[in-house]
CSV table of C-alpha atoms in Angstrom, one decimal:
chain,number,residue,atom,x,y,z
A,1,MET,CA,100.5,144.0,86.1
A,2,ALA,CA,98.4,140.2,85.5
A,3,CYS,CA,95.2,139.4,87.1
A,4,ILE,CA,95.7,136.4,88.8
A,5,ILE,CA,93.1,133.5,87.9
A,6,ASP,CA,92.4,131.9,91.4
A,7,GLY,CA,91.9,128.4,90.6
A,8,LYS,CA,91.5,127.6,94.3
A,9,ARG,CA,88.9,130.0,94.6
A,10,ILE,CA,86.8,128.7,90.9
A,11,SER,CA,86.8,125.3,92.2
A,12,ALA,CA,85.8,125.8,95.8
A,13,GLU,CA,82.6,127.4,94.1
A,14,ILE,CA,82.1,124.8,91.6
A,15,ARG,CA,82.4,122.0,94.0
A,16,GLU,CA,80.0,123.8,96.3
A,17,LYS,CA,77.4,123.6,93.3
A,18,LEU,CA,78.1,120.2,92.9
A,19,LYS,CA,77.7,119.4,96.5
A,20,ILE,CA,74.1,121.1,96.4
A,21,ASP,CA,73.4,118.7,93.1
A,22,ILE,CA,74.7,115.8,94.8
A,23,ALA,CA,72.5,116.4,97.9
A,24,ASN,CA,69.6,116.7,95.7
A,25,LEU,CA,69.9,113.5,93.5
A,26,LYS,CA,70.4,111.8,96.9
A,27,THR,CA,67.2,112.9,98.4
A,28,GLU,CA,65.0,113.0,94.9
A,29,ARG,CA,66.5,109.7,93.2
A,30,GLY,CA,68.3,108.0,95.7
A,31,ILE,CA,71.3,108.4,93.6
A,32,VAL,CA,75.0,108.4,95.6
A,33,PRO,CA,77.5,109.1,93.0
A,34,SER,CA,80.5,106.7,94.0
A,35,LEU,CA,84.2,106.6,92.6
A,36,ALA,CA,86.9,103.8,92.9
A,37,VAL,CA,90.1,104.7,93.1
A,38,VAL,CA,92.9,102.1,92.3
A,39,ILE,CA,96.5,103.0,93.6
A,40,VAL,CA,99.3,100.1,92.8
A,41,GLY,CA,102.8,100.3,94.7
A,42,ASP,CA,103.8,103.2,97.2
A,43,ASP,CA,105.0,106.5,95.1
A,44,PRO,CA,104.7,108.9,97.1
A,45,ALA,CA,103.4,111.5,94.6
A,46,SER,CA,100.7,109.3,93.8
A,47,ARG,CA,100.1,109.1,97.5
A,48,VAL,CA,98.9,112.4,97.8
A,49,TYR,CA,96.9,112.6,94.7
A,50,VAL,CA,94.8,109.5,95.7
A,51,ASN,CA,94.2,111.4,99.4
A,52,ASN,CA,93.3,114.5,97.7
A,53,LYS,CA,90.9,113.1,95.6
A,54,LYS,CA,89.4,111.2,98.3
A,55,ARG,CA,89.1,114.5,100.6
A,56,ALA,CA,87.1,116.0,97.8
A,57,CYS,CA,84.9,113.0,97.5
A,58,ASP,CA,84.3,113.3,101.2
A,59,GLU,CA,83.6,117.1,100.9
A,60,ILE,CA,80.7,116.8,98.4
A,61,GLY,CA,79.3,114.0,99.2
A,62,ILE,CA,80.7,111.6,96.8
A,63,MET,CA,81.4,107.9,98.2
A,64,SER,CA,84.5,106.9,97.3
A,65,TYR,CA,86.2,103.4,97.5
A,66,GLU,CA,90.1,103.4,97.7
A,67,PHE,CA,91.8,99.9,96.4
A,68,ALA,CA,96.0,100.0,97.6
A,69,LEU,CA,97.7,97.3,96.1
A,70,PRO,CA,101.3,96.3,96.4
A,71,CYS,CA,104.1,97.2,94.1
A,72,ASP,CA,104.4,93.2,92.9
A,73,THR,CA,100.6,93.2,92.1
A,74,SER,CA,100.7,91.6,88.1
A,75,GLN,CA,98.5,93.0,85.5
A,76,ALA,CA,96.3,89.7,85.6
A,77,GLU,CA,95.3,90.7,89.0
A,78,LEU,CA,94.8,94.2,88.7
A,79,LEU,CA,92.6,93.3,85.1
A,80,SER,CA,90.8,91.2,87.4
A,81,LEU,CA,90.1,93.7,89.9
A,82,ILE,CA,89.0,96.1,87.0
A,83,ASP,CA,86.3,93.1,86.0
A,84,GLU,CA,85.2,93.3,89.3
A,85,LEU,CA,84.7,97.1,89.6
A,86,ASN,CA,83.0,97.5,85.9
A,87,ARG,CA,80.1,94.6,87.4
A,88,ARG,CA,79.8,96.7,90.2
A,89,ALA,CA,76.5,98.4,90.5
A,90,ASP,CA,77.7,100.6,93.1
A,91,VAL,CA,80.7,101.7,91.6
A,92,ASN,CA,80.0,104.6,88.9
A,93,GLY,CA,83.8,105.8,88.2
A,94,ILE,CA,87.0,103.9,87.9
A,95,LEU,CA,90.0,105.6,88.6
A,96,VAL,CA,93.6,104.1,88.4
A,97,GLN,CA,96.2,106.1,89.5
A,98,MET,CA,99.4,106.6,87.1
A,99,PRO,CA,102.4,105.9,86.6
A,100,LEU,CA,101.6,102.2,87.2
A,101,PRO,CA,104.8,100.0,88.0
A,102,ALA,CA,106.8,99.2,85.0
A,103,HIS,CA,106.0,95.7,84.7
A,104,ILE,CA,102.2,96.9,84.1
A,105,ASN,CA,100.9,97.9,80.4
A,106,GLU,CA,99.1,101.1,81.4
A,107,SER,CA,97.1,100.8,77.7
A,108,SER,CA,95.8,97.8,78.7
A,109,VAL,CA,94.4,98.6,81.8
A,110,ILE,CA,93.1,102.1,80.5
A,111,GLU,CA,91.3,99.6,77.7
A,112,ARG,CA,90.1,97.5,80.1
A,113,ILE,CA,87.8,100.3,82.0
A,114,ASN,CA,84.0,100.3,81.2
A,115,PRO,CA,84.1,103.5,78.7
A,116,ILE,CA,81.0,104.5,81.1
A,117,LYS,CA,83.4,104.6,84.0
A,118,ASP,CA,86.4,105.9,82.4
A,119,VAL,CA,85.9,109.2,84.7
A,120,ASP,CA,89.8,109.9,83.5
A,121,ALA,CA,88.1,110.0,79.9
A,122,PHE,CA,91.4,108.0,78.5
A,123,HIS,CA,90.0,105.2,76.7
A,124,GLU,CA,89.9,104.9,73.2
A,125,ILE,CA,86.5,105.2,73.1
A,126,ASN,CA,86.0,108.5,74.8
A,127,VAL,CA,89.1,109.8,73.0
A,128,GLY,CA,87.2,109.3,69.9
A,129,LYS,CA,84.1,111.0,71.5
A,130,LEU,CA,86.4,113.7,72.4
A,131,MET,CA,87.5,114.3,68.6
A,132,THR,CA,84.0,114.6,67.5
A,133,GLY,CA,82.5,116.6,70.0
A,134,ASN,CA,79.6,114.0,70.7
A,135,PHE,CA,81.7,113.3,74.3
A,136,ASN,CA,80.0,112.2,77.6
A,137,PHE,CA,83.1,113.2,79.5
A,138,LEU,CA,86.2,115.2,79.2
A,139,PRO,CA,89.5,114.6,80.5
A,140,CYS,CA,90.1,116.4,83.7
A,141,THR,CA,93.1,118.7,83.0
A,142,PRO,CA,92.0,120.2,80.0
A,143,ALA,CA,88.4,120.7,81.1
A,144,GLY,CA,89.7,122.5,83.8
A,145,ILE,CA,91.9,124.8,82.1
A,146,VAL,CA,88.8,125.6,79.6
A,147,ARG,CA,86.6,126.3,83.1
A,148,LEU,CA,89.1,128.4,84.4
A,149,LEU,CA,89.2,130.2,81.0
A,150,ASP,CA,85.1,130.4,81.1
A,151,GLU,CA,84.7,131.4,84.5
A,152,SER,CA,87.1,134.1,84.2
A,153,ASN,CA,85.3,135.9,81.2
A,154,ILE,CA,88.3,135.2,78.8
A,155,ASP,CA,87.1,134.5,74.9
A,156,ILE,CA,88.4,131.7,73.2
A,157,ALA,CA,86.7,131.9,69.8
A,158,GLY,CA,88.8,133.5,67.1
A,159,LYS,CA,91.8,133.2,69.3
A,160,HIS,CA,95.3,131.4,69.2
A,161,CYS,CA,96.0,128.9,71.6
A,162,VAL,CA,99.7,127.4,71.6
A,163,ILE,CA,99.9,124.2,73.6
A,164,ILE,CA,103.4,123.2,75.0
A,165,SER,CA,102.6,119.7,75.2
A,166,ARG,CA,101.6,116.9,72.9
A,167,SER,CA,100.9,114.8,75.7
A,168,ASN,CA,97.8,112.6,75.7
A,169,ILE,CA,96.5,113.8,79.2
A,170,VAL,CA,96.7,117.5,78.7
A,171,GLY,CA,98.4,118.5,75.2
A,172,LYS,CA,96.3,116.7,72.1
A,173,PRO,CA,92.7,116.9,74.4
A,174,LEU,CA,93.2,120.1,75.3
A,175,ALA,CA,93.9,121.3,71.3
A,176,MET,CA,90.8,119.3,70.4
A,177,LEU,CA,88.8,121.1,73.0
A,178,MET,CA,90.0,124.7,72.1
A,179,LEU,CA,89.0,123.4,68.5
A,180,HIS,CA,85.7,122.9,69.5
A,181,ARG,CA,85.5,126.2,71.2
A,182,ASP,CA,86.6,127.7,67.5
A,183,ALA,CA,90.4,128.9,68.3
A,184,THR,CA,93.2,128.4,66.0
A,185,VAL,CA,95.4,125.6,67.5
A,186,THR,CA,99.2,125.2,67.6
A,187,ILE,CA,100.6,122.2,69.3
A,188,CYS,CA,104.4,122.8,70.4
A,189,HIS,CA,106.8,119.8,71.6
A,190,SER,CA,110.7,118.9,72.2
A,191,LYS,CA,111.4,119.1,68.2
A,192,THR,CA,109.6,122.5,67.7
A,193,SER,CA,112.1,124.9,66.1
A,194,ASN,CA,111.8,128.6,67.1
A,195,LEU,CA,109.4,127.8,69.9
A,196,ALA,CA,110.2,131.3,71.3
A,197,GLU,CA,108.8,133.0,68.3
A,198,ILE,CA,105.7,130.6,68.3
A,199,CYS,CA,105.0,131.4,71.6
A,200,ARG,CA,104.9,135.4,71.1
A,201,THR,CA,102.0,134.9,68.7
A,202,ALA,CA,100.2,133.0,71.6
A,203,ASP,CA,96.7,134.6,72.7
A,204,ILE,CA,96.3,131.9,75.2
A,205,LEU,CA,99.7,130.0,75.9
A,206,VAL,CA,99.2,126.8,77.7
A,207,SER,CA,102.5,125.3,78.9
A,208,ALA,CA,102.8,121.5,80.5
A,209,VAL,CA,106.2,120.8,79.9
A,210,GLY,CA,107.6,119.9,83.4
A,211,ARG,CA,110.3,121.8,83.6
A,212,ALA,CA,110.7,124.8,86.3
A,213,ASN,CA,110.9,128.2,85.0
A,214,PHE,CA,111.0,127.5,81.5
A,215,ILE,CA,108.4,130.1,80.2
A,216,THR,CA,110.7,133.3,80.6
A,217,SER,CA,108.6,136.6,79.9
A,218,ASP,CA,110.7,137.4,76.5
A,219,MET,CA,108.6,134.3,75.1
A,220,VAL,CA,104.8,135.9,75.8
A,221,ALA,CA,103.7,138.6,73.8
A,222,PRO,CA,102.4,141.8,76.0
A,223,GLY,CA,98.9,140.6,76.6
A,224,THR,CA,99.0,137.4,76.6
A,225,VAL,CA,96.7,134.5,78.7
A,226,VAL,CA,99.2,132.1,80.6
A,227,ILE,CA,98.3,129.2,81.9
A,228,ASP,CA,100.7,127.3,83.6
A,229,VAL,CA,99.9,123.1,84.1
A,230,GLY,CA,103.7,122.6,85.0
A,231,ILE,CA,104.1,121.2,88.8
A,232,ASN,CA,107.9,120.6,89.7
A,233,ARG,CA,109.4,120.3,92.8
A,234,GLY,CA,112.7,122.4,93.5
A,235,GLY,CA,115.4,121.4,95.7
A,236,ASP,CA,113.7,123.7,98.6
A,237,GLY,CA,111.3,121.2,98.3
A,238,LYS,CA,108.6,124.3,97.1
A,239,ILE,CA,106.3,123.5,94.2
A,240,ARG,CA,106.9,125.6,90.8
A,241,GLY,CA,105.3,125.8,87.5
A,242,ASP,CA,106.9,126.1,84.3
A,243,VAL,CA,106.6,129.9,84.2
A,244,ASP,CA,108.6,132.2,85.4
A,245,PHE,CA,105.9,134.0,87.7
A,246,GLU,CA,107.3,136.7,89.0
A,247,ASN,CA,108.6,138.3,85.3
A,248,VAL,CA,106.0,136.7,83.2
A,249,LYS,CA,103.2,138.3,85.4
A,250,GLN,CA,104.4,141.9,84.4
A,251,VAL,CA,103.3,141.3,80.9
A,252,THR,CA,100.4,139.2,80.7
A,253,SER,CA,96.9,139.6,80.8
A,254,TYR,CA,96.1,136.7,82.8
A,255,ILE,CA,98.6,134.1,84.3
A,256,THR,CA,97.5,130.8,86.6
A,257,PRO,CA,99.6,130.7,89.8
A,258,VAL,CA,101.2,127.3,90.4
A,259,PRO,CA,100.3,125.9,93.2
A,260,GLY,CA,96.5,127.3,93.2
A,261,GLY,CA,95.5,127.4,89.7
A,262,VAL,CA,95.3,124.4,87.3
A,263,GLY,CA,95.7,121.8,89.6
A,264,PRO,CA,92.8,122.3,92.0
A,265,MET,CA,90.5,122.4,88.7
A,266,THR,CA,91.5,119.0,88.0
A,267,ILE,CA,90.2,117.4,90.9
A,268,CYS,CA,87.3,119.6,90.5
A,269,MET,CA,86.7,118.1,87.2
A,270,LEU,CA,87.2,114.6,88.3
A,271,MET,CA,84.1,115.2,90.8
A,272,HIS,CA,81.9,116.4,87.6
A,273,ASN,CA,82.9,113.3,86.0
A,274,ALA,CA,81.8,110.9,88.6
A,275,VAL,CA,78.7,112.7,88.8
A,276,THR,CA,77.9,112.5,85.0
A,277,ALA,CA,78.9,109.0,85.4
A,278,ALA,CA,76.4,107.9,87.7
A,279,LEU,CA,73.6,110.0,85.8
A,280,LEU,CA,73.9,108.4,82.6
A,281,GLN,CA,74.3,104.8,84.6
A,282,SER,CA,70.9,105.7,85.9
A,283,GLY,CA,69.5,106.1,83.0
A,284,ASP,CA,69.8,109.8,82.1
């Protein structure tokens, strides 16, 4: 039976430490980290994410600004707002909630954000820094995954990590982080042949497919560490991951639940990045 990696508990402990650090920054140096979140349109999932980020900021003492724009906002109007936020000294981090309406080019928006305020670490400069290992910020979900492994005392060096995702948000940056930590990495995707066979070679298996119960127990070797990044809402309204949790946990050594695994860590790492941005902009 697997050990359940409790992302809620681990993230709560990290947030408590951040709360103390932020209070000390304010008292000793007059620094109050701040985060501006921009949401365009009324996508329900995006609204939930934005609300969760605001609550996390309020909890640990980060100043948050929300800019809720109508769905017919033009690309020029959104870019103009980002330019304004780039100039504002009282804004340390800028996050534009994805997805954006179809008429807005997401890449253009990401590239408009000042890299030193890019707390999502999606800007090409920050992506390049991740490649070389000389980074200021790490993408939040991959950073959260690595932190979960570290906090659970799971060694990464020398392990074979199989990642089922080649996205710019999870798969590719996580692969770089794992390489920096001396893992051997295999990235799988929709065109991968013999996926189940490859998965069975993993010491650490990460799934970010977006298909409920995609990973079954026959795809996992005994003792594997399984990290489930999937968030899938079933017809009954319940959230499920990519992993057939009840059956897979019978053969793994460690496994993350959904909800309560990777998700809380993603927001936690965003808070960490906002503090890092404030320190960088103060000259540290």
